[in-house]
Amino acid sequence: MGQDITPPTISSVTSTSPVGSYKLGSLINVTVNFSEAVILTDAKLVIELETGATDRTISINTIASASSASATYTVQKGDQTAALSVNTISLSATGNSPALKDTAGNAMIIFSPTTNLEAAHTIAVDGIAPAAPTGLSATAGNSLVTLSWNINSEADFGKYRIYEDKSSSPTTAIDSTLTVDDISKTITGRDNDTTYYYRLAALDTLGNISDYSSEVSAVPFSRPVAGAIRDGTSDTSDVYWWNSRSTLSFNWNSFQDNGAVSYQYAVGTSLSDLNNTVDWTVVGDTSVTLTNLNLIEGFTYYLSARGTDFTSKSDTATSNGITMDLTNPTPGVVNDGSTKTGTDLTFIDTADVFFANWTGFVDTLSSGVASGVASYTYAIGTSPGDTNVVSWTDIVIQDSLTHTGLALAEDTTYYFSVIATDSAGNSSDTVSSNGVTVDLTPPTKGEIVELKLDDFVKGDFTDRDWTTDSTQLVVYWWGFSDTLSGIDHYEIALLDTDSTIVLWGFGLDWTPLLSDSAIIMFGLSLEDDQIYTIGLRCFDVAGNFSTVYSNGIYVDLSPPYLKEYSTDRILVEDSSLVKIVFSEPIDTVHVAASGERTETVNFVSDIKQDTLFISIAPPLVSMDSLTYFLTGATDTRELVNEDTIIVGFNTRLLGDYDDNLKIDIGDITQFVTLWPNTDIAPVTGDPPYFFSTPDEVTDLRDAMAFARLWRWSNEPIDTSYTAAFQMGEPLDKRITSGGFSVTLPRNARSGEIEIQSQSRIRLTNEGTSENGLFLSKGNASGKHQIINFGLFRESAEGNDPELIFSVDDP
């Protein structure tokens, strides 16, 4: 085993104190670490620290076999370093054999540390306190002291600390400031008439505190507290303008103090010279009215009151100034009847309301300083300046007025008067309007008519009930009058059938007119078959109006047209009356007629309102078609239908009494009933188109003509059998050598007999005779016969007529 001959060394210097900054008086641990355990004998270990301008030393006095040893460094005034470090470590003898050895007896030779303190542990040291504050002063007030001082210049300055006491050299801190720039402080709540002493100290950001500043003292006191001051005579409100050159008034509230206060007043023209007009003068009251002054217009005067208590302390109240305005406002112009500026009426149409407007009232001084118009006063009377309707009434700034609740009399003139007052109280001369007269009665109504333009041009003012022009209308009126204010103008409106106003012209409901008697209304769009009414308003100068309406004018834009006509067939033996109805009353129409088979159609026409009556006279062809041509149909308003209106009628079938377009048993019955008043022959033409020209003789020719029509209408039947049933008594029948006969019932004048047989039969007495008509029709086989008969007269007893038939063998 070898011998230890290696001397110990200092491996590092460290600290158990936290990293950070340390102020004056702070304690900092410094620990020396050795390479091995050492023993200190007859000596102390001296450590020199780098601490700024003056380096500080600390000592370790005892080390008993330890590998580290500590000492404490106290920051002293003036010490300052950003990083505390060790300059030197040395051994200082305290006995005869000083040494620092390891346990093997090897003595330390090198005392420099391998690692210094700042290498791993930064400790900043600031032992420099701020300079003591300078310039401290104290100003006493009512229960307060205000301190002020000079600003410190340290970069690390923190705040100021204030010390106060009622005796000298105060050490009790009562307050502090927040920043270096905060160099004043007001200490409140202090006892008046008591001496207070003050000192300051400055602290840096680490808390290093300076020496005390010089000491100051102050005695708080109470002075009178000025009350509100007012220009003018009112003790509640202040005025800004004054209109008296020789007098001036002002007042103030009593000053507040714990004792009696004496007062002085002064008047000046600026806040920096309060007494250049009236010097400070003692007064025993809180209001002053000065006289015998010579105030200058346009100047502003400041009025001051000073209150002094028994301790000779005082306070001053100064008004906000009062300006001289000695000139009355310039009067303007007053108009009545309207609130519209500049509008002046001569008449009004209201009894309970009065309107007025005014302009031109101004308040201007040559100095350029004027208080301006502040209010107006007005009155209404029956003469200029009179107040017998409305007494003088104050109003705010405005340029028009509506006064309600009146009871004005018609045909009476009223005047509106105005006085302007400026803010200084100067008033203008009274200005009255030229008067307005009350007119409550509308104009007397006249007459109004509608005309056509050509009527108007010709001077024909007869009222028109109709027009055929949709684009224009002439309106003429007369007879309107107004005995008081006179007629001013007219307004016109166009109303439709529903009394709704129709816009025209300028698109107004009621259009003002320049004329006083007539107007041509152009550009209209009147609708057909409508009645339009004209409304006319007549206004007087006061604004009253009366309204009249025309009796209406009908617009007809369409010519007449065919609406309906008779459809009955035309008689061929007698006159027929047909009706052709038009869409409206007509005045004229040309009528022509033709027949398909009738060569000449005889007729007479007549017009009644909207209906054309045509009386058609025989002779006419039976079953003919008649055509009427209507041309130039003109209505009562001169509108012409340029088209030809064609109307067709059909004539009746001759002998067709029941007008069913066939000759049957019913017609036979009627024919024999009318016999011998059945004059239809002679006839020309073929059935059914007979042209009858009665000869006023009834004979067999008439019966034969009728029989021919019956045969045309009853062509051979197609049915072979018709079901029959018994009605009445059975007919008498008898067998003859060639067939059979059937005796007709007594008192029978006409009838129809149907016969069915197995053989071909034939009516042998068919045709016409003096007794009557015996007409038959049958089918092709002749086995089915229908016989129509008609007797001209009743048969005599014992001489009953028979139908005689022949029968062919089957």
PDB file of C-alpha atoms in Angstrom, residues 230-234 241-251 266-268 278 287-296 301-304 321-324:
ATOM      1  CA  ARG A 230     -75.014  85.263 -10.360  1.00  0.00           C
ATOM      2  CA  ASP A 231     -75.183  88.170 -12.763  1.00  0.00           C
ATOM      3  CA  GLY A 232     -78.502  89.987 -12.622  1.00  0.00           C
ATOM      4  CA  THR A 233     -81.137  90.454  -9.957  1.00  0.00           C
ATOM      5  CA  SER A 234     -82.400  86.861  -9.697  1.00  0.00           C
ATOM      6  CA  TRP A 241     -76.608  89.918 -21.167  1.00  0.00           C
ATOM      7  CA  TRP A 242     -77.381  93.359 -19.703  1.00  0.00           C
ATOM      8  CA  ASN A 243     -79.156  96.331 -21.212  1.00  0.00           C
ATOM      9  CA  SER A 244     -78.412  99.162 -18.760  1.00  0.00           C
ATOM     10  CA  ARG A 245     -75.427 101.409 -19.302  1.00  0.00           C
ATOM     11  CA  SER A 246     -75.514 102.991 -15.823  1.00  0.00           C
ATOM     12  CA  THR A 247     -76.601 100.197 -13.485  1.00  0.00           C
ATOM     13  CA  LEU A 248     -75.388  96.701 -12.793  1.00  0.00           C
ATOM     14  CA  SER A 249     -76.741  94.063 -10.391  1.00  0.00           C
ATOM     15  CA  PHE A 250     -75.410  90.799  -9.123  1.00  0.00           C
ATOM     16  CA  ASN A 251     -75.702  88.562  -6.042  1.00  0.00           C
ATOM     17  CA  ALA A 266     -65.315  94.377  -7.607  1.00  0.00           C
ATOM     18  CA  VAL A 267     -66.069  94.666 -11.345  1.00  0.00           C
ATOM     19  CA  GLY A 268     -63.541  94.059 -14.110  1.00  0.00           C
ATOM     20  CA  VAL A 278     -64.990  99.010  -9.931  1.00  0.00           C
ATOM     21  CA  SER A 287     -76.359  91.433  -3.374  1.00  0.00           C
ATOM     22  CA  VAL A 288     -75.198  94.592  -5.076  1.00  0.00           C
ATOM     23  CA  THR A 289     -76.796  97.066  -7.482  1.00  0.00           C
ATOM     24  CA  LEU A 290     -74.305  99.591  -8.813  1.00  0.00           C
ATOM     25  CA  THR A 291     -75.386 102.923 -10.256  1.00  0.00           C
ATOM     26  CA  ASN A 292     -73.848 105.862 -12.061  1.00  0.00           C
ATOM     27  CA  LEU A 293     -71.754 103.577 -14.213  1.00  0.00           C
ATOM     28  CA  ASN A 294     -70.707 104.164 -17.787  1.00  0.00           C
ATOM     29  CA  LEU A 295     -70.632 100.665 -19.175  1.00  0.00           C
ATOM     30  CA  ILE A 296     -69.556 100.093 -22.768  1.00  0.00           C
ATOM     31  CA  TYR A 301     -67.909  92.508 -17.334  1.00  0.00           C
ATOM     32  CA  TYR A 302     -66.912  90.020 -14.637  1.00  0.00           C
ATOM     33  CA  LEU A 303     -68.462  90.537 -11.205  1.00  0.00           C
ATOM     34  CA  SER A 304     -66.530  89.246  -8.183  1.00  0.00           C
ATOM     35  CA  GLY A 321     -69.402  87.382 -17.207  1.00  0.00           C
ATOM     36  CA  ILE A 322     -72.228  89.625 -18.359  1.00  0.00           C
ATOM     37  CA  THR A 323     -72.117  91.372 -21.748  1.00  0.00           C
ATOM     38  CA  MET A 324     -73.566  94.798 -22.507  1.00  0.00           C
TER      39      MET A 324
END
